[in-house]
Amino acid sequence: MKWTRKHLLGLEDLSAEEIMHVLETADSFKEVSTRSIKKVPALRGKTVVTLFFEPSTRTTTSFGLAARRLSADVISVGGQMSSSVKGETLVDTARNVEAMGVDIMVVRHQAAGAPLLLSQKLDCSVVNAGDGAHEHPTQGLLDIYTIREMCGKLEGLKVGIVGDITHSRVARSDIWGLQKLGAEVFVTGPATLVPKDIDKLGATVIDDMDTLVETCDVINMLRIQFERQEEAYLPSAREYSRLFGLNAKRMQKAKPNVIIMHPGPINRGLEISPEVADGNKSVILRQVTNGLAVRMAVLYLVAGSE
Ligand code: CP
């Protein structure tokens, strides 16, 4: 297929064919990071800006490295250090940055829809690096890439997503993307953190964690997002851990070839125990490694370099 999209705003918008095209493009970029000189000239002369209004370790580093490995010029603008704290609007900040000759703007913002707004106001490509509780499309793509790599297929797989579904943009991107490629998605979590209408997205709600663990080929543990919770959604961290945490005892119920995922950052000992996070079923660091190839693919495709 020929890639025609200028922006990447969410997996809800992409077809199965487009998602597969990103994964296959990432396949060809994965090898670059194993070379002694980890660089290709695909985006030479292009400028990428990462504009992040929320904290990030993985996504900002991954996009920055991905752009450098494609030989682009990269500038990182931290939203909290930008003139937005002096009252400048998001659109004005982005327009001023774009005026310096930017080709791709990678945006993380606490407001759902912020990257969509910028895609309507700017001439450059916009890539969503996480917008509120809406979508985190490159996390969804790297999750799908990792599942396909580890399980050898997506069609017919049962993927469980556990925890704070309400506040999770990762859950939404995973649900959209995985179903388009034929996987079945199950969710579980406290009733206060599982949206009542999540079945409208096609996910099946399972009430208890043990059943989800027994059912699924892939278990994706979400972080409890304390920073997005204005109310007390959880009785206590200990109660949450007992009911929905993944630990060695619960892992005894899992399928022999199960893989354990987490988008990070981890609340160690809360949603996942250290022995599971660091155990032989965990692919958490593989997700991070794959994220680099997936983001190289996304930057390459939205730049129209194909
Ligand atoms: N998974 C993820 O988005 O991590 P960061 O918040 O560290 O970027």
Tab-separated table of C-alpha atoms and ligand atoms in Angstrom:
chain	number	residue	atom	x	y	z
A	1	MET	CA	0.000	0.000	0.000
A	2	LYS	CA	0.989	3.651	-0.374
A	3	TRP	CA	0.972	5.684	2.880
A	4	THR	CA	-0.963	8.934	2.422
A	5	ARG	CA	-1.454	10.248	5.974
A	6	LYS	CA	0.326	13.423	7.022
A	7	HIS	CA	-0.561	13.039	10.730
A	8	LEU	CA	-0.818	10.195	13.233
A	9	LEU	CA	-3.528	11.114	15.733
A	10	GLY	CA	-4.948	7.757	16.835
A	11	LEU	CA	-5.459	4.113	15.936
A	12	GLU	CA	-9.215	4.615	15.761
A	13	ASP	CA	-8.608	6.387	12.422
A	14	LEU	CA	-6.281	3.765	10.891
A	15	SER	CA	-7.313	0.774	8.807
A	16	ALA	CA	-5.925	-2.704	9.491
A	17	GLU	CA	-3.871	-2.336	6.320
A	18	GLU	CA	-2.345	0.943	7.506
A	19	ILE	CA	-1.465	-0.525	10.914
A	20	MET	CA	0.197	-3.515	9.221
A	21	HIS	CA	2.101	-1.123	6.975
A	22	VAL	CA	3.563	0.671	10.031
A	23	LEU	CA	4.538	-2.692	11.579
A	24	GLU	CA	6.199	-3.873	8.374
A	25	THR	CA	8.035	-0.554	7.982
A	26	ALA	CA	9.207	-0.931	11.612
A	27	ASP	CA	10.500	-4.426	10.752
A	28	SER	CA	12.860	-2.874	8.248
A	29	PHE	CA	14.047	-0.192	10.710
A	30	LYS	CA	14.609	-2.543	13.666
A	31	GLU	CA	17.920	-3.748	12.294
A	32	VAL	CA	19.331	-0.190	12.176
A	33	SER	CA	19.581	-0.074	15.973
A	34	THR	CA	21.752	-3.209	16.007
A	35	ARG	CA	24.418	-1.649	13.745
A	36	SER	CA	27.618	-0.131	15.140
A	37	ILE	CA	26.654	3.110	13.371
A	38	LYS	CA	22.952	3.371	14.213
A	39	LYS	CA	21.907	5.828	11.530
A	40	VAL	CA	20.250	5.977	8.122
A	41	PRO	CA	19.777	9.123	6.006
A	42	ALA	CA	15.996	8.766	5.511
A	43	LEU	CA	15.062	12.104	7.156
A	44	ARG	CA	18.248	14.063	6.460
A	45	GLY	CA	17.395	17.760	6.212
A	46	LYS	CA	14.072	17.351	8.095
A	47	THR	CA	13.399	18.895	11.512
A	48	VAL	CA	11.453	17.125	14.263
A	49	VAL	CA	10.258	18.904	17.422
A	50	THR	CA	9.005	17.035	20.488
A	51	LEU	CA	6.586	19.284	22.399
A	52	PHE	CA	5.673	17.606	25.703
A	53	PHE	CA	3.336	19.198	28.261
A	54	GLU	CA	3.377	16.111	30.511
A	55	PRO	CA	6.275	14.124	32.010
A	56	SER	CA	7.744	11.301	29.931
A	57	THR	CA	10.789	9.051	29.973
A	58	ARG	CA	10.122	6.421	27.302
A	59	THR	CA	8.141	8.289	24.642
A	60	THR	CA	10.217	11.460	24.535
A	61	THR	CA	13.534	9.564	24.515
A	62	SER	CA	12.244	7.108	21.948
A	63	PHE	CA	10.999	9.793	19.522
A	64	GLY	CA	14.206	11.793	19.998
A	65	LEU	CA	16.399	8.772	19.256
A	66	ALA	CA	14.153	7.628	16.401
A	67	ALA	CA	14.464	11.021	14.698
A	68	ARG	CA	18.255	11.092	15.199
A	69	ARG	CA	18.639	7.560	13.805
A	70	LEU	CA	16.844	8.797	10.687
A	71	SER	CA	19.337	11.715	10.541
A	72	ALA	CA	16.720	14.423	11.264
A	73	ASP	CA	17.515	17.527	13.314
A	74	VAL	CA	15.694	17.253	16.650
A	75	ILE	CA	14.681	19.845	19.214
A	76	SER	CA	12.904	19.026	22.449
A	77	VAL	CA	10.535	21.627	23.935
A	78	GLY	CA	9.296	20.920	27.460
A	79	GLY	CA	5.842	22.472	27.775
A	80	GLN	CA	6.368	23.440	31.418
A	81	MET	CA	9.573	25.290	30.442
A	82	SER	CA	7.955	26.978	27.432
A	83	SER	CA	6.214	30.348	27.246
A	84	SER	CA	2.879	28.591	27.801
A	85	VAL	CA	3.509	29.152	31.531
A	86	LYS	CA	3.437	32.909	30.723
A	87	GLY	CA	-0.036	32.582	29.221
A	88	GLU	CA	0.707	31.722	25.594
A	89	THR	CA	-1.881	29.395	24.064
A	90	LEU	CA	-0.969	25.921	22.848
A	91	VAL	CA	-1.664	26.943	19.255
A	92	ASP	CA	0.488	30.087	19.532
A	93	THR	CA	3.353	28.113	21.085
A	94	ALA	CA	3.133	25.480	18.361
A	95	ARG	CA	2.828	28.066	15.542
A	96	ASN	CA	5.901	29.914	16.801
A	97	VAL	CA	7.924	26.707	16.981
A	98	GLU	CA	6.688	25.697	13.521
A	99	ALA	CA	7.727	29.092	12.118
A	100	MET	CA	11.365	27.998	12.573
A	101	GLY	CA	10.920	25.446	9.791
A	102	VAL	CA	9.618	22.317	11.473
A	103	ASP	CA	8.530	19.277	9.453
A	104	ILE	CA	7.099	17.055	12.205
A	105	MET	CA	5.760	18.051	15.630
A	106	VAL	CA	5.401	15.247	18.190
A	107	VAL	CA	2.944	16.386	20.863
A	108	ARG	CA	2.019	15.130	24.318
A	109	HIS	CA	-0.681	17.089	26.111
A	110	GLN	CA	-2.997	16.581	29.064
A	111	ALA	CA	-6.037	17.605	26.968
A	112	ALA	CA	-7.671	15.004	24.738
A	113	GLY	CA	-7.822	16.416	21.218
A	114	ALA	CA	-4.810	18.753	21.514
A	115	PRO	CA	-2.876	17.004	18.678
A	116	LEU	CA	-6.008	17.049	16.478
A	117	LEU	CA	-6.352	20.807	17.069
A	118	LEU	CA	-2.695	21.353	16.121
A	119	SER	CA	-3.069	19.228	12.999
A	120	GLN	CA	-5.830	21.654	11.909
A	121	LYS	CA	-3.798	24.794	12.699
A	122	LEU	CA	-0.292	23.873	11.511
A	123	ASP	CA	1.179	23.009	8.133
A	124	CYS	CA	3.666	20.453	9.500
A	125	SER	CA	2.885	16.825	10.344
A	126	VAL	CA	1.569	16.217	13.858
A	127	VAL	CA	2.136	12.980	15.770
A	128	ASN	CA	0.131	12.276	18.925
A	129	ALA	CA	2.454	11.155	21.736
A	130	GLY	CA	-0.450	10.859	24.209
A	131	ASP	CA	-3.440	13.195	24.661
A	132	GLY	CA	-5.232	13.059	27.987
A	133	ALA	CA	-7.175	9.827	28.345
A	134	HIS	CA	-7.873	9.669	24.584
A	135	GLU	CA	-5.121	7.847	22.646
A	136	HIS	CA	-1.411	7.004	22.679
A	137	PRO	CA	-1.128	5.602	19.153
A	138	THR	CA	2.604	4.855	19.054
A	139	GLN	CA	2.307	2.944	22.364
A	140	GLY	CA	-0.561	0.981	20.817
A	141	LEU	CA	1.544	0.282	17.725
A	142	LEU	CA	4.576	-0.842	19.716
A	143	ASP	CA	2.357	-3.054	21.889
A	144	ILE	CA	0.856	-4.656	18.778
A	145	TYR	CA	4.314	-4.995	17.205
A	146	THR	CA	5.613	-6.765	20.321
A	147	ILE	CA	2.619	-9.121	20.544
A	148	ARG	CA	3.003	-10.048	16.859
A	149	GLU	CA	6.758	-10.603	17.336
A	150	MET	CA	6.345	-12.767	20.468
A	151	CYS	CA	3.193	-14.704	19.538
A	152	GLY	CA	3.753	-14.900	15.772
A	153	LYS	CA	0.205	-13.722	15.017
A	154	LEU	CA	-2.562	-11.364	16.132
A	155	GLU	CA	-5.650	-13.030	14.635
A	156	GLY	CA	-7.529	-14.969	17.310
A	157	LEU	CA	-5.273	-13.972	20.219
A	158	LYS	CA	-6.901	-13.135	23.538
A	159	VAL	CA	-5.404	-9.968	25.005
A	160	GLY	CA	-6.260	-8.856	28.551
A	161	ILE	CA	-5.874	-5.258	29.722
A	162	VAL	CA	-5.953	-4.754	33.474
A	163	GLY	CA	-6.528	-1.788	35.740
A	164	ASP	CA	-7.283	1.858	35.234
A	165	ILE	CA	-9.090	1.615	31.882
A	166	THR	CA	-10.953	4.899	32.437
A	167	HIS	CA	-7.838	7.067	32.466
A	168	SER	CA	-5.807	4.985	30.022
A	169	ARG	CA	-5.060	6.303	26.551
A	170	VAL	CA	-2.918	3.177	26.071
A	171	ALA	CA	-5.963	0.946	26.645
A	172	ARG	CA	-7.951	2.863	24.035
A	173	SER	CA	-5.230	2.682	21.383
A	174	ASP	CA	-4.638	-1.015	22.131
A	175	ILE	CA	-8.352	-1.819	21.935
A	176	TRP	CA	-8.786	-0.041	18.581
A	177	GLY	CA	-5.638	-1.467	17.026
A	178	LEU	CA	-5.779	-5.042	18.286
A	179	GLN	CA	-9.378	-5.604	17.237
A	180	LYS	CA	-8.714	-4.268	13.757
A	181	LEU	CA	-6.064	-6.970	13.409
A	182	GLY	CA	-8.335	-9.755	14.634
A	183	ALA	CA	-7.384	-10.060	18.320
A	184	GLU	CA	-10.025	-10.347	21.038
A	185	VAL	CA	-9.669	-7.830	23.878
A	186	PHE	CA	-10.735	-8.399	27.498
A	187	VAL	CA	-10.552	-5.823	30.282
A	188	THR	CA	-10.775	-6.010	34.040
A	189	GLY	CA	-10.340	-3.560	36.889
A	190	PRO	CA	-12.237	-1.931	39.736
A	191	ALA	CA	-15.792	-1.048	38.663
A	192	THR	CA	-14.911	2.606	39.289
A	193	LEU	CA	-12.068	2.421	36.737
A	194	VAL	CA	-13.770	0.462	33.916
A	195	PRO	CA	-16.043	2.687	31.783
A	196	LYS	CA	-19.601	1.365	31.621
A	197	ASP	CA	-19.638	1.706	27.818
A	198	ILE	CA	-16.266	0.061	27.123
A	199	ASP	CA	-18.146	-2.754	25.325
A	200	LYS	CA	-19.070	-0.185	22.659
A	201	LEU	CA	-15.385	-0.237	21.696
A	202	GLY	CA	-15.687	-4.021	21.353
A	203	ALA	CA	-13.853	-5.028	24.543
A	204	THR	CA	-15.342	-7.699	26.811
A	205	VAL	CA	-15.408	-6.967	30.542
A	206	ILE	CA	-14.299	-9.776	32.872
A	207	ASP	CA	-15.186	-9.207	36.500
A	208	ASP	CA	-12.310	-10.917	38.245
A	209	MET	CA	-8.599	-10.932	37.636
A	210	ASP	CA	-8.100	-14.682	38.062
A	211	THR	CA	-10.487	-15.444	35.182
A	212	LEU	CA	-8.699	-12.920	32.962
A	213	VAL	CA	-5.316	-14.474	33.800
A	214	GLU	CA	-6.616	-17.969	32.939
A	215	THR	CA	-8.210	-16.746	29.685
A	216	CYS	CA	-5.594	-14.554	28.009
A	217	ASP	CA	-2.522	-15.167	25.843
A	218	VAL	CA	-1.269	-11.650	26.576
A	219	ILE	CA	-1.756	-9.675	29.803
A	220	ASN	CA	-1.151	-5.941	29.633
A	221	MET	CA	-0.968	-4.375	33.090
A	222	LEU	CA	-1.778	-0.677	33.281
A	223	ARG	CA	-0.378	1.851	35.694
A	224	ILE	CA	-2.757	3.315	38.240
A	225	GLN	CA	-2.731	6.984	37.220
A	226	PHE	CA	-2.910	8.731	40.568
A	227	GLU	CA	-2.255	12.099	38.862
A	228	ARG	CA	-5.507	11.874	36.827
A	229	GLN	CA	-7.780	10.846	39.690
A	230	GLU	CA	-9.687	13.734	41.199
A	231	GLU	CA	-11.780	11.369	43.323
A	232	ALA	CA	-10.948	8.309	45.385
A	233	TYR	CA	-11.491	5.556	42.811
A	234	LEU	CA	-9.731	2.939	44.935
A	235	PRO	CA	-10.467	1.839	48.490
A	236	SER	CA	-6.706	1.405	49.104
A	237	ALA	CA	-3.538	0.471	47.233
A	238	ARG	CA	-3.324	-2.780	49.222
A	239	GLU	CA	-6.893	-3.733	48.258
A	240	TYR	CA	-6.171	-2.943	44.596
A	241	SER	CA	-3.030	-5.046	44.652
A	242	ARG	CA	-4.878	-7.986	46.221
A	243	LEU	CA	-7.761	-7.893	43.729
A	244	PHE	CA	-6.039	-6.862	40.479
A	245	GLY	CA	-2.267	-7.041	41.024
A	246	LEU	CA	-0.219	-9.544	39.019
A	247	ASN	CA	2.076	-11.554	41.275
A	248	ALA	CA	3.863	-14.933	41.201
A	249	LYS	CA	0.918	-16.730	42.839
A	250	ARG	CA	-1.551	-15.434	40.270
A	251	MET	CA	0.867	-16.262	37.437
A	252	GLN	CA	0.470	-19.971	38.315
A	253	LYS	CA	-3.005	-19.748	36.735
A	254	ALA	CA	-1.667	-18.257	33.483
A	255	LYS	CA	-1.252	-20.075	30.170
A	256	PRO	CA	2.257	-21.557	29.714
A	257	ASN	CA	3.147	-19.209	26.830
A	258	VAL	CA	1.568	-16.067	28.252
A	259	ILE	CA	3.432	-12.781	27.824
A	260	ILE	CA	3.257	-9.945	30.341
A	261	MET	CA	3.276	-6.343	29.167
A	262	HIS	CA	3.216	-2.921	30.805
A	263	PRO	CA	3.512	0.443	29.034
A	264	GLY	CA	5.456	1.917	31.958
A	265	PRO	CA	6.126	3.632	34.205
A	266	ILE	CA	5.494	0.780	36.658
A	267	ASN	CA	4.156	1.142	40.178
A	268	ARG	CA	6.283	-1.775	41.421
A	269	GLY	CA	4.474	-3.851	44.013
A	270	LEU	CA	1.107	-2.229	43.246
A	271	GLU	CA	-0.198	-3.400	39.870
A	272	ILE	CA	2.705	-5.772	39.202
A	273	SER	CA	5.146	-7.480	41.558
A	274	PRO	CA	8.897	-7.167	40.902
A	275	GLU	CA	9.295	-10.926	40.255
A	276	VAL	CA	6.673	-10.758	37.467
A	277	ALA	CA	7.890	-7.442	36.019
A	278	ASP	CA	11.443	-8.818	35.824
A	279	GLY	CA	10.477	-12.456	35.199
A	280	ASN	CA	10.877	-14.606	32.094
A	281	LYS	CA	7.325	-13.944	30.839
A	282	SER	CA	7.798	-10.185	30.919
A	283	VAL	CA	8.369	-8.354	27.612
A	284	ILE	CA	8.319	-4.888	29.165
A	285	LEU	CA	11.819	-3.888	28.038
A	286	ARG	CA	11.271	-5.496	24.629
A	287	GLN	CA	8.286	-3.131	24.241
A	288	VAL	CA	10.643	-0.195	24.831
A	289	THR	CA	13.198	-1.531	22.323
A	290	ASN	CA	10.486	-2.090	19.717
A	291	GLY	CA	9.099	1.387	20.368
A	292	LEU	CA	12.172	2.868	18.749
A	293	ALA	CA	11.694	0.977	15.466
A	294	VAL	CA	7.958	1.729	15.475
A	295	ARG	CA	8.573	5.463	16.000
A	296	MET	CA	11.215	5.487	13.251
A	297	ALA	CA	8.565	3.983	10.984
A	298	VAL	CA	5.938	6.548	12.014
A	299	LEU	CA	8.259	9.549	11.510
A	300	TYR	CA	9.408	8.167	8.172
A	301	LEU	CA	5.858	7.589	6.932
A	302	VAL	CA	4.269	10.873	8.058
A	303	ALA	CA	7.206	12.767	6.520
A	304	GLY	CA	6.127	11.322	3.181
A	305	SER	CA	9.544	9.754	2.704
A	306	GLU	CA	8.306	6.469	1.318
B	1	CP	N1	4.586	4.510	28.087
B	1	CP	C1	4.797	5.834	28.165
B	1	CP	O1	4.141	6.636	27.536
B	1	CP	O2	5.822	6.155	29.015
B	1	CP	P1	6.313	7.654	29.276
B	1	CP	O3	5.215	8.367	30.003
B	1	CP	O4	7.568	7.512	30.125
B	1	CP	O5	6.603	8.294	27.964
